[in-house]
JSON list of C-alpha atoms in Angstrom, two decimals:
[
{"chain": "A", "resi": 74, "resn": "UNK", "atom": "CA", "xyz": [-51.95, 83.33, -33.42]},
{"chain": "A", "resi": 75, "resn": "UNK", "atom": "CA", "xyz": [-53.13, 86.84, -31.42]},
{"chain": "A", "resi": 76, "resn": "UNK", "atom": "CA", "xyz": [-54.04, 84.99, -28.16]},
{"chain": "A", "resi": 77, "resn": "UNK", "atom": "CA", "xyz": [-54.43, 85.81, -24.09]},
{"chain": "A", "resi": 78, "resn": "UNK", "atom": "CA", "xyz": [-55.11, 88.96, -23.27]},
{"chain": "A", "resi": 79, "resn": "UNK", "atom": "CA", "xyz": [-57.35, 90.27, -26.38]},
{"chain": "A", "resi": 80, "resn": "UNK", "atom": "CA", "xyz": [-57.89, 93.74, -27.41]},
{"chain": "A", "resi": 81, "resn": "UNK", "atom": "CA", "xyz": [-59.97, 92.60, -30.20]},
{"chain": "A", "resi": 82, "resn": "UNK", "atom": "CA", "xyz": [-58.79, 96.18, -31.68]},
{"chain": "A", "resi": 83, "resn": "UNK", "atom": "CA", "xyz": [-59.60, 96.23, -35.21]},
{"chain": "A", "resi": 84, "resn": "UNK", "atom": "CA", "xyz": [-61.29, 99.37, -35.45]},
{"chain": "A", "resi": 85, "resn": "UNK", "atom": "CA", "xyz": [-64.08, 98.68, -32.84]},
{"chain": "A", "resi": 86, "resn": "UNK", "atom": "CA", "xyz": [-62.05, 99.89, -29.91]},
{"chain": "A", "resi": 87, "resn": "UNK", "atom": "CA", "xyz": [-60.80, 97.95, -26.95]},
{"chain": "A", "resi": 88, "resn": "UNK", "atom": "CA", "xyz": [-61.47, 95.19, -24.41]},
{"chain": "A", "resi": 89, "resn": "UNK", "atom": "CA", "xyz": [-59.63, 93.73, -22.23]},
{"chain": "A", "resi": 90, "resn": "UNK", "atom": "CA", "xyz": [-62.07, 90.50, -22.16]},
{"chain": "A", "resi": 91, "resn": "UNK", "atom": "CA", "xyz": [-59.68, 87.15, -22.29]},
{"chain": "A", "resi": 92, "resn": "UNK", "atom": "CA", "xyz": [-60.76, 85.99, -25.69]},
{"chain": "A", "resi": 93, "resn": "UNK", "atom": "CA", "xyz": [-58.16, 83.33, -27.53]},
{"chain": "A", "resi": 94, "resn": "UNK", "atom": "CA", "xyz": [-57.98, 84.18, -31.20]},
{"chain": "A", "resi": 95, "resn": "UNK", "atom": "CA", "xyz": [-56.37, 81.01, -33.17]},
{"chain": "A", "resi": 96, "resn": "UNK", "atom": "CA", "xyz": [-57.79, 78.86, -35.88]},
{"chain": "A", "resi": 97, "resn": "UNK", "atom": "CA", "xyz": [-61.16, 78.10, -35.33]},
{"chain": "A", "resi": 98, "resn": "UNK", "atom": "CA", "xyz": [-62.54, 81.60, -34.64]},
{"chain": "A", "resi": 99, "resn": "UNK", "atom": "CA", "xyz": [-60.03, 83.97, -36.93]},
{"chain": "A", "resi": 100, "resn": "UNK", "atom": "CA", "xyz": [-62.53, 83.66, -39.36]},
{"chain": "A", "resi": 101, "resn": "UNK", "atom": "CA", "xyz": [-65.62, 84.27, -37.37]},
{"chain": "A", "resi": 102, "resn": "UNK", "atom": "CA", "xyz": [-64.49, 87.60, -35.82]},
{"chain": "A", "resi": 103, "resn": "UNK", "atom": "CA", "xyz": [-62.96, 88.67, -38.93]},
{"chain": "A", "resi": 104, "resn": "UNK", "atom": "CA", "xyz": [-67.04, 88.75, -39.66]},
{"chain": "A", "resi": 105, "resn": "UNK", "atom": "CA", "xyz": [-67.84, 90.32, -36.43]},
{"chain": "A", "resi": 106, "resn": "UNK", "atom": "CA", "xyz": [-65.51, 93.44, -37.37]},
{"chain": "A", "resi": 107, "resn": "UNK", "atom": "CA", "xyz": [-66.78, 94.20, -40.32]},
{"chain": "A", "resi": 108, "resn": "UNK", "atom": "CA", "xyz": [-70.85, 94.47, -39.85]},
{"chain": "A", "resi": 109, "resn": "UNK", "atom": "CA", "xyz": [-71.07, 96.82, -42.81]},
{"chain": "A", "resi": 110, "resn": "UNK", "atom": "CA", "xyz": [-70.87, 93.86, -45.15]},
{"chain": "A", "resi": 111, "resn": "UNK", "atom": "CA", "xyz": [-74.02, 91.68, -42.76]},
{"chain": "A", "resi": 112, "resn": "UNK", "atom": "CA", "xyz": [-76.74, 91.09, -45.68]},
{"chain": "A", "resi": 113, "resn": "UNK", "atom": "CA", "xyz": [-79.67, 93.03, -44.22]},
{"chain": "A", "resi": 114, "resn": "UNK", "atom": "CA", "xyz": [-77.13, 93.87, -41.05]},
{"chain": "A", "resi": 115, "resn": "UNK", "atom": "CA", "xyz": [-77.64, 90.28, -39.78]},
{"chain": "A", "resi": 116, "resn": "UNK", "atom": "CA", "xyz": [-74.74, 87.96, -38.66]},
{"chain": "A", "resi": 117, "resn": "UNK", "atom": "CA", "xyz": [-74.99, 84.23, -37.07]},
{"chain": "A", "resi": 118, "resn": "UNK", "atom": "CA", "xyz": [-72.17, 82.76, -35.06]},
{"chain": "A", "resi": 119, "resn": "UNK", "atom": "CA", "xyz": [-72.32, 79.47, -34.70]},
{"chain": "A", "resi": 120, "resn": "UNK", "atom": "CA", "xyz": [-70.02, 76.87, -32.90]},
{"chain": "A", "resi": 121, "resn": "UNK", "atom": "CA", "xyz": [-69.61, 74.36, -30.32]},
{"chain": "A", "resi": 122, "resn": "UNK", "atom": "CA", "xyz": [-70.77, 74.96, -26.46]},
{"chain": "A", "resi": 123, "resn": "UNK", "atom": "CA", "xyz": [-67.59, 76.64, -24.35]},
{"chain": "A", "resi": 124, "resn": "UNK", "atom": "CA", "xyz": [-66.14, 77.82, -27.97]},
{"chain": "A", "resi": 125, "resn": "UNK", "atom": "CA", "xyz": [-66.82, 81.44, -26.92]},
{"chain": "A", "resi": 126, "resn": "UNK", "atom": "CA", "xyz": [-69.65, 82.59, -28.98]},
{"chain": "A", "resi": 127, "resn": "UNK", "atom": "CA", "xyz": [-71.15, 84.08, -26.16]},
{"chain": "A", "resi": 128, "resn": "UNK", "atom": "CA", "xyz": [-68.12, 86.18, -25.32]},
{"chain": "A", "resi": 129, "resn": "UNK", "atom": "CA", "xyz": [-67.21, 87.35, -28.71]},
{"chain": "A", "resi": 130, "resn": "UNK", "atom": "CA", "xyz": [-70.76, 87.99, -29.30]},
{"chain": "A", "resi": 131, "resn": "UNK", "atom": "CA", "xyz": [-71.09, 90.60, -25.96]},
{"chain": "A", "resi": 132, "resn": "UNK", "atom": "CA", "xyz": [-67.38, 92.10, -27.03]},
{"chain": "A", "resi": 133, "resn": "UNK", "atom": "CA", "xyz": [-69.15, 92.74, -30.34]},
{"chain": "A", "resi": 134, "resn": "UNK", "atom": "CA", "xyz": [-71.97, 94.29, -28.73]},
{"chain": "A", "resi": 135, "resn": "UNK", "atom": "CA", "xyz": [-69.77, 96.57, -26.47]},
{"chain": "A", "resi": 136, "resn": "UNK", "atom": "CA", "xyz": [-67.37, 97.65, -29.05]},
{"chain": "A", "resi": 137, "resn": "UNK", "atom": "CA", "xyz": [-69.04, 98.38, -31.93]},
{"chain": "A", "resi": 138, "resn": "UNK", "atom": "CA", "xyz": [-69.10, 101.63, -33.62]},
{"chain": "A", "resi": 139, "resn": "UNK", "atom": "CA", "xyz": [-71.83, 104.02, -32.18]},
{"chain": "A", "resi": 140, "resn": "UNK", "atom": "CA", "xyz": [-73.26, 104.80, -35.00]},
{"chain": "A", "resi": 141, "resn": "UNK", "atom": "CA", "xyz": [-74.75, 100.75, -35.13]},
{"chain": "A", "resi": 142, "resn": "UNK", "atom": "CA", "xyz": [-77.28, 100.05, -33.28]},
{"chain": "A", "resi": 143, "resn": "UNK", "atom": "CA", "xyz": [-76.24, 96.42, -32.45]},
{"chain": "A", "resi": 144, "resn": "UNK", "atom": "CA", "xyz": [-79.02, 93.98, -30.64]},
{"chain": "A", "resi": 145, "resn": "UNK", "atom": "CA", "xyz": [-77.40, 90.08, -29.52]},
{"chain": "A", "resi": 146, "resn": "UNK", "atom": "CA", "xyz": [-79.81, 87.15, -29.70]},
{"chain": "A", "resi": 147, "resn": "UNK", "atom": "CA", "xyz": [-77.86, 84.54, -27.34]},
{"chain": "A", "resi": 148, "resn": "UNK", "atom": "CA", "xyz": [-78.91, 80.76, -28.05]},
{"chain": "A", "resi": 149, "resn": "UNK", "atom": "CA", "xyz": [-81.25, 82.26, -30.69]},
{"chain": "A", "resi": 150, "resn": "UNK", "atom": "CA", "xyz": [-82.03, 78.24, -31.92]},
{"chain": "A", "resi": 151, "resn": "UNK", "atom": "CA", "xyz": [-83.91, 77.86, -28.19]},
{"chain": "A", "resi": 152, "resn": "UNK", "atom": "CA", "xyz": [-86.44, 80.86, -28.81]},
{"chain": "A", "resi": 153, "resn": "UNK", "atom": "CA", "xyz": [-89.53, 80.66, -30.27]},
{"chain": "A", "resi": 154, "resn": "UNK", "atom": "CA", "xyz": [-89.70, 80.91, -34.12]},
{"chain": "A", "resi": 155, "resn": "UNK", "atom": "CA", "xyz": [-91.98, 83.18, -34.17]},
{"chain": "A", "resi": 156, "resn": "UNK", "atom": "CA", "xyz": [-91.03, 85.60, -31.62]},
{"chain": "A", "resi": 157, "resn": "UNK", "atom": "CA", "xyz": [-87.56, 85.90, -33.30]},
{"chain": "A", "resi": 158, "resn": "UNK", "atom": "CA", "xyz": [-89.15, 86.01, -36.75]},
{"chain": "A", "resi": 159, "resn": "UNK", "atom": "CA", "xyz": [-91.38, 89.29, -35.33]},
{"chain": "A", "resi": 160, "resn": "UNK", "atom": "CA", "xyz": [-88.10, 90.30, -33.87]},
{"chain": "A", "resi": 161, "resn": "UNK", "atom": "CA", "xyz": [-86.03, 90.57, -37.20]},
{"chain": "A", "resi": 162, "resn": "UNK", "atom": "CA", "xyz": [-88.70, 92.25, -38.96]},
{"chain": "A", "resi": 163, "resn": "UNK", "atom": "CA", "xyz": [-88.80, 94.98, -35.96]},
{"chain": "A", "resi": 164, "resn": "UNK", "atom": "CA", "xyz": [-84.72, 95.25, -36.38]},
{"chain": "A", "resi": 165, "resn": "UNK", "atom": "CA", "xyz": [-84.96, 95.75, -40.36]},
{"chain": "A", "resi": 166, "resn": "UNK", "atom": "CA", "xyz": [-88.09, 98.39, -39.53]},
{"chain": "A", "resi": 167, "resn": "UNK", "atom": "CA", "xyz": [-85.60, 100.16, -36.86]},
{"chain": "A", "resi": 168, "resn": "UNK", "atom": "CA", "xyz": [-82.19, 99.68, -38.67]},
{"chain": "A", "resi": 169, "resn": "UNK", "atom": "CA", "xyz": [-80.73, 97.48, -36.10]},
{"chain": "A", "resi": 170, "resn": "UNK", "atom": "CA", "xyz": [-78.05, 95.06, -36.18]},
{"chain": "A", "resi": 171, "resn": "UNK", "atom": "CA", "xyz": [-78.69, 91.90, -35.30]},
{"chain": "A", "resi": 172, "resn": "UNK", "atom": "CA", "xyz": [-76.35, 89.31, -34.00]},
{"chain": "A", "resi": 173, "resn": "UNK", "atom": "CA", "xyz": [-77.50, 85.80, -33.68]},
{"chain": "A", "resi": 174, "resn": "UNK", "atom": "CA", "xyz": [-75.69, 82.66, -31.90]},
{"chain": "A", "resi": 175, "resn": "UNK", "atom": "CA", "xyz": [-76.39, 79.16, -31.99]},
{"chain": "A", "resi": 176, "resn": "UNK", "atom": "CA", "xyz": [-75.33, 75.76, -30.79]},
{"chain": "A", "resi": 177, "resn": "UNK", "atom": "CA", "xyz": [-74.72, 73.22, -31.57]},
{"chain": "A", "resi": 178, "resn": "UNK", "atom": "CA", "xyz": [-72.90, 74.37, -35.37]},
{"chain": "A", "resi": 179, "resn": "UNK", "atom": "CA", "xyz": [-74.37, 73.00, -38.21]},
{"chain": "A", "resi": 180, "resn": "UNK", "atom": "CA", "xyz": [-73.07, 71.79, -41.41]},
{"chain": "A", "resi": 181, "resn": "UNK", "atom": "CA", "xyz": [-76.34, 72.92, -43.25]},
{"chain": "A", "resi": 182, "resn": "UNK", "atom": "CA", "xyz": [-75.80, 75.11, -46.05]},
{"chain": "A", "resi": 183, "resn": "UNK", "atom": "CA", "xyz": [-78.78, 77.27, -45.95]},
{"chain": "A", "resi": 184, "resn": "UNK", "atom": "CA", "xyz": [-79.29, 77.90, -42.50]},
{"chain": "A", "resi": 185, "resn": "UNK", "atom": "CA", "xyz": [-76.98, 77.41, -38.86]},
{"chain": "A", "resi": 186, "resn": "UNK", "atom": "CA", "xyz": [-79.70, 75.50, -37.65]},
{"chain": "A", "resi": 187, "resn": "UNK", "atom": "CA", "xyz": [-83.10, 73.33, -38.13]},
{"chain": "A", "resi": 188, "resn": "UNK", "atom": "CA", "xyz": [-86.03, 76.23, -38.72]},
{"chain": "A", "resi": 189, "resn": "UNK", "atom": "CA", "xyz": [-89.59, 74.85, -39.51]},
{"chain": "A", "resi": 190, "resn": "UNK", "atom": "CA", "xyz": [-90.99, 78.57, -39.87]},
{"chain": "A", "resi": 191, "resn": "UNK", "atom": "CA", "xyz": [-90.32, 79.24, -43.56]},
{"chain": "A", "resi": 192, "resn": "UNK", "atom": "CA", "xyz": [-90.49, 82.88, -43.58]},
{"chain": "A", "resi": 193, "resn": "UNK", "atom": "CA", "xyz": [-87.73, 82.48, -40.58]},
{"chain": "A", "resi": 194, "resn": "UNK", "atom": "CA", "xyz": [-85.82, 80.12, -42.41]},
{"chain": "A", "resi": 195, "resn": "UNK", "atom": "CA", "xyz": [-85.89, 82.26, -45.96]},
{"chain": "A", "resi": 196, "resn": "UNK", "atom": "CA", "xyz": [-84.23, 85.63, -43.56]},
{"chain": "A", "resi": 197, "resn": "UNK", "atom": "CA", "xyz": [-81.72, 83.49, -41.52]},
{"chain": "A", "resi": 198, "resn": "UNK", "atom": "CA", "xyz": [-80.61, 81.61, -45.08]},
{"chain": "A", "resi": 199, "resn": "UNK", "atom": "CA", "xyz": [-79.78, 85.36, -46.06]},
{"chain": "A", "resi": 200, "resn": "UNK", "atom": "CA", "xyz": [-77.65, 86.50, -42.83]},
{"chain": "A", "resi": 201, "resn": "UNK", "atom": "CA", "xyz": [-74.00, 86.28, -43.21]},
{"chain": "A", "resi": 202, "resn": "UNK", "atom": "CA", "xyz": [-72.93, 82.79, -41.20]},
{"chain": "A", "resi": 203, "resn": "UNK", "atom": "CA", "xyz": [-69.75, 82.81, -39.36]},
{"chain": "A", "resi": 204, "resn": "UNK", "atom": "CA", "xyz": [-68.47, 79.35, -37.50]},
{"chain": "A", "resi": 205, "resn": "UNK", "atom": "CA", "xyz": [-66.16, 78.81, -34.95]},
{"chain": "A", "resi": 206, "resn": "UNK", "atom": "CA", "xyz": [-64.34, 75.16, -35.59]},
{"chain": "A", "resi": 207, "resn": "UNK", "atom": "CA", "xyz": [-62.37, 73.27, -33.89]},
{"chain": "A", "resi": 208, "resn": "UNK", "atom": "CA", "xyz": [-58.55, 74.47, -32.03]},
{"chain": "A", "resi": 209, "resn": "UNK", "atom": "CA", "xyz": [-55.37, 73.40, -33.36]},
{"chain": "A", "resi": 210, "resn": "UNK", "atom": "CA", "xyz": [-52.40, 72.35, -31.11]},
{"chain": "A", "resi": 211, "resn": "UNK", "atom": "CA", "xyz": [-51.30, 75.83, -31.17]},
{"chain": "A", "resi": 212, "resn": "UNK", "atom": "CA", "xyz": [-54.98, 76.99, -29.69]},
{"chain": "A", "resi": 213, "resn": "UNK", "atom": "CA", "xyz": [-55.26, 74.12, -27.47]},
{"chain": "A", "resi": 214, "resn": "UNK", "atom": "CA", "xyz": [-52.32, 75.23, -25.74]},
{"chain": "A", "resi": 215, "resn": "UNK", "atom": "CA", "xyz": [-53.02, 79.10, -25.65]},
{"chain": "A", "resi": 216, "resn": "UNK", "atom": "CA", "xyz": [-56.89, 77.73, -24.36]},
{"chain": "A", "resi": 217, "resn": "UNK", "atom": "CA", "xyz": [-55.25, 75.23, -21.74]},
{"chain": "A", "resi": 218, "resn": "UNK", "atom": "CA", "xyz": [-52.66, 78.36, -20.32]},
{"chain": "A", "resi": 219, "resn": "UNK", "atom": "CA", "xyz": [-56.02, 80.73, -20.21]},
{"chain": "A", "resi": 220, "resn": "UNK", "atom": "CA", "xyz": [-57.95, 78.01, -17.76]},
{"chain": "A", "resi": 221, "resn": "UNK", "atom": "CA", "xyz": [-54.82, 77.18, -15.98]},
{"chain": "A", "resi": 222, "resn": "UNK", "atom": "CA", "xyz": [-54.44, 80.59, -15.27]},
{"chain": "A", "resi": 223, "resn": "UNK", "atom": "CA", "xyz": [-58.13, 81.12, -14.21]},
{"chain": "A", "resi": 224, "resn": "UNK", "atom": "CA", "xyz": [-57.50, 78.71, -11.53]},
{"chain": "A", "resi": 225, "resn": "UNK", "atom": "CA", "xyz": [-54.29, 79.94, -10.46]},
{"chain": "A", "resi": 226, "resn": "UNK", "atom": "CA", "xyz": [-51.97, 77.33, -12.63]},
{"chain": "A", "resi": 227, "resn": "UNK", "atom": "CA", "xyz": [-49.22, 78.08, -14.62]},
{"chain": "A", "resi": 228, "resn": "UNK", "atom": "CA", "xyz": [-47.91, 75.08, -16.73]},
{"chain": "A", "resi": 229, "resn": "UNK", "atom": "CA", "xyz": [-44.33, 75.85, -18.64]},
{"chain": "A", "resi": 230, "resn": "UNK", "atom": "CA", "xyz": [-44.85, 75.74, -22.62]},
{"chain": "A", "resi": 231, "resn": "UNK", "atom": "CA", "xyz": [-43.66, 72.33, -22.62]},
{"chain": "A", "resi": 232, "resn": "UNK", "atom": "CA", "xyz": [-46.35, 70.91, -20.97]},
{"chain": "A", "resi": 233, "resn": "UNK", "atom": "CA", "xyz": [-48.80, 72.84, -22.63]},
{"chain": "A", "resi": 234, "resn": "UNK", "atom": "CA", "xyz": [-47.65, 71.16, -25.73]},
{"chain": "A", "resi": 235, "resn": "UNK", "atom": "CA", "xyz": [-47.63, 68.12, -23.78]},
{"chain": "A", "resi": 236, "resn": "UNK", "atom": "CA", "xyz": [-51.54, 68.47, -22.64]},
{"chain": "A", "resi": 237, "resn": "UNK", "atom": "CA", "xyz": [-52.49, 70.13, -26.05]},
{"chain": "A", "resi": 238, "resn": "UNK", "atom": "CA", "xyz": [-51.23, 66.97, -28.45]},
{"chain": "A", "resi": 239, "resn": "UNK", "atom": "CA", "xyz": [-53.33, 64.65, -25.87]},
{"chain": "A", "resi": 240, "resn": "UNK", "atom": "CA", "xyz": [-56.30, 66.66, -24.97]},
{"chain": "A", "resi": 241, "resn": "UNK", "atom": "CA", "xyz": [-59.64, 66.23, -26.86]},
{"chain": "A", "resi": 242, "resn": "UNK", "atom": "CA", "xyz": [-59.57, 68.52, -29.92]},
{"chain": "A", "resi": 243, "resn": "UNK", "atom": "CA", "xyz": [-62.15, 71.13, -28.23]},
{"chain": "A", "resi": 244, "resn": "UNK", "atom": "CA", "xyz": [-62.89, 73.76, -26.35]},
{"chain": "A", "resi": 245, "resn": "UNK", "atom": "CA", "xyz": [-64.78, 72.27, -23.82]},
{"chain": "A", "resi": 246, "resn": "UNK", "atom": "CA", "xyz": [-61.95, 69.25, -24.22]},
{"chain": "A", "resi": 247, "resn": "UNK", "atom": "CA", "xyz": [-59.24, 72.31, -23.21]},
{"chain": "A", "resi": 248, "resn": "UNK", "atom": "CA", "xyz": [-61.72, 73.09, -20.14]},
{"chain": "A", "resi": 249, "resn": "UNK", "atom": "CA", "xyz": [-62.36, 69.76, -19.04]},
{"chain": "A", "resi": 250, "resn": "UNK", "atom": "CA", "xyz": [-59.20, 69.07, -18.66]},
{"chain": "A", "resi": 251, "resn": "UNK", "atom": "CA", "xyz": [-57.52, 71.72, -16.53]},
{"chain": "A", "resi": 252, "resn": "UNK", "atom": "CA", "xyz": [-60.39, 71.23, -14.31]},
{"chain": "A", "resi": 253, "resn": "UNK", "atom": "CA", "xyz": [-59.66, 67.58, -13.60]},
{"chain": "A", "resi": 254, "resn": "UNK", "atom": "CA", "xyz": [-56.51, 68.82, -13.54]},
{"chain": "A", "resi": 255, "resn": "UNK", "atom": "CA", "xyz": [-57.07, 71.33, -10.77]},
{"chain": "A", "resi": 256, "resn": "UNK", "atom": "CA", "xyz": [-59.10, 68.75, -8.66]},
{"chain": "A", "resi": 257, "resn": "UNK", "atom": "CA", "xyz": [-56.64, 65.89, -9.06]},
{"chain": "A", "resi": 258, "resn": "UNK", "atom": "CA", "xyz": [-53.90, 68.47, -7.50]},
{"chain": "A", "resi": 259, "resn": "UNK", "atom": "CA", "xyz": [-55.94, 68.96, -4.79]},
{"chain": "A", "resi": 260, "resn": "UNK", "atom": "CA", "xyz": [-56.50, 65.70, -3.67]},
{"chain": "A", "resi": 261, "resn": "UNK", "atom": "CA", "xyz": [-53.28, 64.76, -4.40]},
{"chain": "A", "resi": 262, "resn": "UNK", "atom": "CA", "xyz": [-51.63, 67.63, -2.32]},
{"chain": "A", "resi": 263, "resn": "UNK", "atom": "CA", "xyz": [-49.01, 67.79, -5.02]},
{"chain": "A", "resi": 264, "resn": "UNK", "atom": "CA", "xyz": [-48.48, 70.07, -7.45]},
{"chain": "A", "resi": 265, "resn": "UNK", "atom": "CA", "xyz": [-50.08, 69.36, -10.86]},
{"chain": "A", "resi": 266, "resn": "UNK", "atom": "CA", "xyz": [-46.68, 67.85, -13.17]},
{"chain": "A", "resi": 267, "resn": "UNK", "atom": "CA", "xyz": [-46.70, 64.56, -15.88]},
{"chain": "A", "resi": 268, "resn": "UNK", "atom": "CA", "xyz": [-48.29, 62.30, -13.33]},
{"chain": "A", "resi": 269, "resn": "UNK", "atom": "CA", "xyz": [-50.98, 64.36, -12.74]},
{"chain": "A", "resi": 270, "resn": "UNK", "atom": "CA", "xyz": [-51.28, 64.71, -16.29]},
{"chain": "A", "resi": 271, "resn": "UNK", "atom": "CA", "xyz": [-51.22, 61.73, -17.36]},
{"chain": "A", "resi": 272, "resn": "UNK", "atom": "CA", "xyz": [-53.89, 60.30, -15.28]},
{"chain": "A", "resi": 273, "resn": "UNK", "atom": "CA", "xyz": [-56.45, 63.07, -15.76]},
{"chain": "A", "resi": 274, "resn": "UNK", "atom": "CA", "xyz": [-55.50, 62.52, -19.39]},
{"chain": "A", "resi": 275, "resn": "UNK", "atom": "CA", "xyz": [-56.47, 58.55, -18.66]},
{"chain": "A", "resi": 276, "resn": "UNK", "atom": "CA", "xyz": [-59.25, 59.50, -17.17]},
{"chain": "A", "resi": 277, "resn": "UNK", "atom": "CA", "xyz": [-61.24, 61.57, -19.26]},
{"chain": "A", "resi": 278, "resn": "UNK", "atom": "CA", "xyz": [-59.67, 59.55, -22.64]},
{"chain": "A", "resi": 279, "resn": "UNK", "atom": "CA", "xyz": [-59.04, 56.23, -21.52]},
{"chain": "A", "resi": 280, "resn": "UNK", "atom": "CA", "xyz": [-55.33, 54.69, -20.90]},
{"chain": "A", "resi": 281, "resn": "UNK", "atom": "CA", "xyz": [-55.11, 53.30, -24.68]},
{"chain": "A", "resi": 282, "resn": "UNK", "atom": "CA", "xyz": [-57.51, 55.76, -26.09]},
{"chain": "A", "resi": 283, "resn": "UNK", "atom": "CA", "xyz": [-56.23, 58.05, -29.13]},
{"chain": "A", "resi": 284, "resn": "UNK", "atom": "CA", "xyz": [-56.92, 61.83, -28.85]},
{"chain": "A", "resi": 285, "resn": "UNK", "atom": "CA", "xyz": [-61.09, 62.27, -29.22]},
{"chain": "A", "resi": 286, "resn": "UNK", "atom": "CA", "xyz": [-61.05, 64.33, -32.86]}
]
């Protein structure tokens, strides 16, 4: 897995935005870097809310090749239908490239989300579809280390294995937890070690609970 510190440097230049690249989203951004291949230059990332689709959508943006000129549509399944449909046919008249994200993901086959417009629906089903999934362990880990170190912790690779084969099997489950984390130190006074973890990890889980999939 590439991971911290990304340089998402595949040809589209450099960033030093801190993006995790594991599992879930090695597919999705091997989408984002190649917008040549975008049926009518049109991409939609879609994925779970803290997975990063903002961020690897505005890296995208920054980074692209100058010759593209690249427009980003954040939360594109809150606006209205037909303001976005009147927006796609401007980017097709202008030879724009779009890039759509949406949340939450959708297992729909057609389009990343429910459309009732039909002529909205019919151009989205066409756009290339990219999805970040869930983390594995090995994200999970490199995810917990990023928010530890956001928040000035620095756990030792055992306990991130530790945390990672406990903590919910998301994103926002990687989050969560070094923030309870954080605020459990604090009113502890102590350090954050295996006590600490274990209770956040009994509090946001449950003492018998299995790991939230």
């Amino acid at each position: 897995m590439g991971q911290i510190a990304l340089p998402l440097s595949a040809g589209l230049g450099l960033n030093p935005a801190r993006i995790v690249l594991g599992n879930a989203n090695q597919t999705a951004v091997d989408g984002l870097l190649a917008p040549q291949t975008w049926p009518f230059r049109t991409a939609i990332l879609s994925g779970p809310p803290r997975s990063g689709k903002s961020l690897l959508a505005d890296w995208f943006a920054k980074n692209s090749p100058p010759e593209l000129q690249v427009a980003v549509i954040d939360d594109a399944d809150k606006q209205d239908e037909t303001a976005l449909f009147h927006r796609w046919n401007r980017a097709q008249e202008q030879g724009e490239t779009l890039l759509l994200t949406v949340s939450p993901a959708s297992d729909a086959a057609d389009t990343a989300w429910p459309i009732a417009l039909p002529d909205l629906a019919s151009r989205m089903a066409a756009a290339l579809h990219v999805q970040i999934a869930a983390p594995d362990d090995t994200m999970l880990a490199a995810l917990i280390a990023v928010h530890a170190e956001a928040r000035g912790l620095n756990f030792a690779d055992d306990g991130l294995r530790y945390l990672a084969s406990r903590c919910e099997r998301s994103h926002l489950g990687a989050e969560s937890l070094v923030a309870l984390i954080d605020r459990l130190s604090l009113e502890r006074k102590a350090p954050p070690g295996p006590a600490i973890w274990r209770e956040a990890l009994e509090e946001l889980n449950g003492p018998d609970a299995p790991r939230l999939l």
